[in-house]
mmCIF file of C-alpha atoms in Angstrom:
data_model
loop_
_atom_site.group_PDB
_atom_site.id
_atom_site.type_symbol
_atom_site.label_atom_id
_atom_site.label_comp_id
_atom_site.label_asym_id
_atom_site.label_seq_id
_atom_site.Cartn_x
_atom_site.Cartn_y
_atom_site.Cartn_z
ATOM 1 C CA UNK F 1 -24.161 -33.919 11.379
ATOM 2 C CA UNK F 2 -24.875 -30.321 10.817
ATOM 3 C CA UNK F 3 -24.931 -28.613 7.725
ATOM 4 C CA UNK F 4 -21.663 -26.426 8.505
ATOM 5 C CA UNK F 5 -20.277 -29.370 9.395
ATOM 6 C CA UNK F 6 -20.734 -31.150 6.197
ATOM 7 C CA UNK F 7 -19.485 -27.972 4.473
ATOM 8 C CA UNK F 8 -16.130 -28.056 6.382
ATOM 9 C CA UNK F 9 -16.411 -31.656 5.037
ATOM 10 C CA UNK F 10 -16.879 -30.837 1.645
ATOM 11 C CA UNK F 11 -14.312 -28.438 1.246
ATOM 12 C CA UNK F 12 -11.653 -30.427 2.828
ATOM 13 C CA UNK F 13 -11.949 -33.064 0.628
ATOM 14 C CA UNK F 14 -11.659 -30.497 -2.191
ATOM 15 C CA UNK F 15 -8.824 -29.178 -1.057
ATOM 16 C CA UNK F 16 -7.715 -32.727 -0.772
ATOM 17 C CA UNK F 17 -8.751 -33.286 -4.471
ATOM 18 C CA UNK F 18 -6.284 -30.351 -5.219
ATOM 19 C CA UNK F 19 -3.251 -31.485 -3.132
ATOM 20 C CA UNK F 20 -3.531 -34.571 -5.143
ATOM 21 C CA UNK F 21 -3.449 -32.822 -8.383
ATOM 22 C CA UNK F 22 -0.608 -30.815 -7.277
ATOM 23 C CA UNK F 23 1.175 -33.675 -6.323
ATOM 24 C CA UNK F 24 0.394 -35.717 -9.698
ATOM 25 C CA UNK F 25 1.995 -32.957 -11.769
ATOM 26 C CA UNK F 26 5.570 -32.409 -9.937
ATOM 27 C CA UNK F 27 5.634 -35.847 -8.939
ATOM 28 C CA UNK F 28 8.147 -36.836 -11.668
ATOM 29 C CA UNK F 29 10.580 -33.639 -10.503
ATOM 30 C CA UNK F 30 10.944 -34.905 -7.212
ATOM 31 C CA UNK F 31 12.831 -37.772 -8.841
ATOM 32 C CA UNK F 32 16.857 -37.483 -7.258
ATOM 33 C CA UNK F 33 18.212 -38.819 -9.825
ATOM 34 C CA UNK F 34 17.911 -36.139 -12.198
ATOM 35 C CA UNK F 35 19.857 -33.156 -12.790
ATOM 36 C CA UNK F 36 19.035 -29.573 -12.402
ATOM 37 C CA UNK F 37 19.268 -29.219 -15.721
ATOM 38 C CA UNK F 38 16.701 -32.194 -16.560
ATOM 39 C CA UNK F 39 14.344 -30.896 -13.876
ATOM 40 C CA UNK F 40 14.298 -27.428 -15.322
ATOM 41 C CA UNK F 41 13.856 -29.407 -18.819
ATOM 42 C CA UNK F 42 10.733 -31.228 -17.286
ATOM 43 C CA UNK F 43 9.038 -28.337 -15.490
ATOM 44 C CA UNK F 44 9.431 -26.380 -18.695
ATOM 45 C CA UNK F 45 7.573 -28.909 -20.234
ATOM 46 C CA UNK F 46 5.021 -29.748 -17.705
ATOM 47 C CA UNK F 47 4.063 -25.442 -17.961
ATOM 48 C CA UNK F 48 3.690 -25.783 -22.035
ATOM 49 C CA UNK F 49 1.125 -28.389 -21.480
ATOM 50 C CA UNK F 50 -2.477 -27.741 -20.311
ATOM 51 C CA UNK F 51 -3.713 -29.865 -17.649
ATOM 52 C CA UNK F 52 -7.260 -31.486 -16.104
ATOM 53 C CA UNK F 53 -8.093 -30.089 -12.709
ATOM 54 C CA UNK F 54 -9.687 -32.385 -10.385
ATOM 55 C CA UNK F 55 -13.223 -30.523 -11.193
ATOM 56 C CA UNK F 56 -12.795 -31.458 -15.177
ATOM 57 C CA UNK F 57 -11.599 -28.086 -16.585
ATOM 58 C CA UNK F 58 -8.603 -27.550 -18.813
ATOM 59 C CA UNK F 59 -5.593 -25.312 -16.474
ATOM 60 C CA UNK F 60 -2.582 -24.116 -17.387
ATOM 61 C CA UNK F 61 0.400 -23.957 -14.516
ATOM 62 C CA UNK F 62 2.841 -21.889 -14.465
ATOM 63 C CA UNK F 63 6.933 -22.908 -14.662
ATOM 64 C CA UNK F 64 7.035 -20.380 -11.505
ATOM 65 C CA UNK F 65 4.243 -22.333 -9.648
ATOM 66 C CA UNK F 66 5.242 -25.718 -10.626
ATOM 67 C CA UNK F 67 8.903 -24.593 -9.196
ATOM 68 C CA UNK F 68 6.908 -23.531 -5.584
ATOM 69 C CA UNK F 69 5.053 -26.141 -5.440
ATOM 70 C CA UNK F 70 8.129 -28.781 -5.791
ATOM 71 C CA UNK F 71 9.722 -26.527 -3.369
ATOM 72 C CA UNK F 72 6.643 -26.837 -1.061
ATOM 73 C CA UNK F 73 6.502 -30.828 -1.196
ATOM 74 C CA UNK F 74 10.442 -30.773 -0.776
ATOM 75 C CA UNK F 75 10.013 -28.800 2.911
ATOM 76 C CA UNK F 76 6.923 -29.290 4.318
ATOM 77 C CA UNK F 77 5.622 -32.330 2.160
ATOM 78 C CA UNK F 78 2.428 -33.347 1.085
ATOM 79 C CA UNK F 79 0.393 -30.800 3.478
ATOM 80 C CA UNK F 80 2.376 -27.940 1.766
ATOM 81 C CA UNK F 81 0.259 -28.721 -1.369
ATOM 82 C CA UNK F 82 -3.142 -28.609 0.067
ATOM 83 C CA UNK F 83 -4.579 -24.949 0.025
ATOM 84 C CA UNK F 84 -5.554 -23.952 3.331
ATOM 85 C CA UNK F 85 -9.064 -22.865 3.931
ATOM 86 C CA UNK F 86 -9.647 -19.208 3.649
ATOM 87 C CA UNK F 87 -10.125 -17.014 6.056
ATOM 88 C CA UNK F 88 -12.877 -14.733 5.687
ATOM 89 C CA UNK F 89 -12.317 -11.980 7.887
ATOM 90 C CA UNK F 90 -14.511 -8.643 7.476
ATOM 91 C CA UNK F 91 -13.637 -5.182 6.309
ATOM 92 C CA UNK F 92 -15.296 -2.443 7.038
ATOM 93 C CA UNK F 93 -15.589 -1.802 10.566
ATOM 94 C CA UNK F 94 -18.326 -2.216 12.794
ATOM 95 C CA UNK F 95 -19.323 0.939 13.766
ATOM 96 C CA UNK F 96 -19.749 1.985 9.783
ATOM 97 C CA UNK F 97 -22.172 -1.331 9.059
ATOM 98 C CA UNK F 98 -24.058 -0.191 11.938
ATOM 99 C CA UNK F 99 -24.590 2.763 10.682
ATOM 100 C CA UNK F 100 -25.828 1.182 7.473
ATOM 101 C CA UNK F 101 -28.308 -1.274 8.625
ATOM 102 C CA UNK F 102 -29.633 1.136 11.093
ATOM 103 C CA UNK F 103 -30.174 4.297 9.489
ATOM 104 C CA UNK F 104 -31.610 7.504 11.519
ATOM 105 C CA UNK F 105 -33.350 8.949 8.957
ATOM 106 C CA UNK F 106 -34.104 8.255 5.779
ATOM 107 C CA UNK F 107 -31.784 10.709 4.383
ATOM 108 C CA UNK F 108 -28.495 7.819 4.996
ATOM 109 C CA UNK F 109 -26.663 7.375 1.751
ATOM 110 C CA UNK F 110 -23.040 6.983 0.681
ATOM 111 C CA UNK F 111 -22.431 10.335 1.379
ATOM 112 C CA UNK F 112 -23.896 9.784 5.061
ATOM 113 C CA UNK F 113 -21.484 6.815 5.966
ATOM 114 C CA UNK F 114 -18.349 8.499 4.515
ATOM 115 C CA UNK F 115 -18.010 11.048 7.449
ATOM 116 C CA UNK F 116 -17.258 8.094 9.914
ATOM 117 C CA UNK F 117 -15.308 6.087 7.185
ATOM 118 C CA UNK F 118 -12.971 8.851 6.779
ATOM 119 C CA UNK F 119 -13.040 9.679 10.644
ATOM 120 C CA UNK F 120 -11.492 5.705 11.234
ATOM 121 C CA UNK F 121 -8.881 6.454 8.182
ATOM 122 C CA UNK F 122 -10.661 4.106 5.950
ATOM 123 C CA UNK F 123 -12.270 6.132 2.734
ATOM 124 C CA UNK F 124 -9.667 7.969 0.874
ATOM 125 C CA UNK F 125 -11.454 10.504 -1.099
ATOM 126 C CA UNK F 126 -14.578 10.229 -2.857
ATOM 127 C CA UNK F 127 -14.668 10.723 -6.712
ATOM 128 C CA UNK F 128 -15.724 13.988 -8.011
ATOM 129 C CA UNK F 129 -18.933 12.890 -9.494
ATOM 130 C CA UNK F 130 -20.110 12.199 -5.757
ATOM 131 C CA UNK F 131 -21.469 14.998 -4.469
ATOM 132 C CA UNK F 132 -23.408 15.650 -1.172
ATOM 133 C CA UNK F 133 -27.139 14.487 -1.502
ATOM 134 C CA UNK F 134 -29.146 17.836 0.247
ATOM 135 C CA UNK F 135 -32.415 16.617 2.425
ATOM 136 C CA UNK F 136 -34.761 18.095 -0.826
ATOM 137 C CA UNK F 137 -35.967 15.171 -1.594
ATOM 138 C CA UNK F 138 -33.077 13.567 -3.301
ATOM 139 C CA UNK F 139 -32.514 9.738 -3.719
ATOM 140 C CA UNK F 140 -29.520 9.521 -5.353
ATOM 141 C CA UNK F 141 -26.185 12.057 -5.669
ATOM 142 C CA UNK F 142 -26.128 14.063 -8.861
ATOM 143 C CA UNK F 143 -23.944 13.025 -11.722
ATOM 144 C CA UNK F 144 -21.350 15.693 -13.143
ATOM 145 C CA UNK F 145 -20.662 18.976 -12.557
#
């Protein structure tokens, strides 16, 4: 087994670990024998208290949470309280990291990669501190005025 596969592992039986959890709090609202007015009692009560995640620390939920998550369980059941893995998907484009792991000339700063950031409608405007770094010999833009 390869090592990305044991991190897919891993994390899915984390975010098994936290399903669980989820489900061990609202389990007693899903009870349909009590009334709304019991379950709002309960939920209330459940928020006021702090809690042990599965990884030991002390959490407090939310009324508002507790409420989605109960909602959750109720439509799409126990699957609806596992967090789904995230989805890392990248920024900046990639003609602007090009530009920054391949620089020219040595001269490539900030300054340098916000022409083509605000080309693509990316950089709004730099602060006013930032000004343009001249090819004198300067590392760094000046600070001030």
């Amino acid at each position: 087994m390869t090592s990305s596969e044991d991190e897919d592992r891993r994390r899915a039986e984390k975010a098994r670990q936290v399903g669980l959890f989820r489900y061990s709090l609202i389990q007693d609202l899903l009870d349909s024998t009590l009334t709304t007015r019991e379950r709002g009692r309960l939920a209330c009560e459940l928020a006021a208290k702090e809690h042990t995640d599965p990884f030991g620390r002390q959490v407090k939920v939310s009324w508002g949470t507790i409420d989605r998550w109960t909602r959750a369980y109720r439509s799409r059941g126990f699957a609806a309280l596992v967090p789904e893995p995230r989805k890392a998907v990248p920024r900046t484009p990639p003609e602007v990291l090009e530009l920054v792991r391949a620089p020219s000339d040595a001269w490539l700063t900030v300054v340098a990669t916000r022409r083509p950031a605000r080309h693509l409608s990316l950089a709004p405007g730099w602060p006013r501190w930032v000004r343009p770094v001249p090819r004198l010999g300067r590392s760094r833009p000046r600070i001030g005025r």
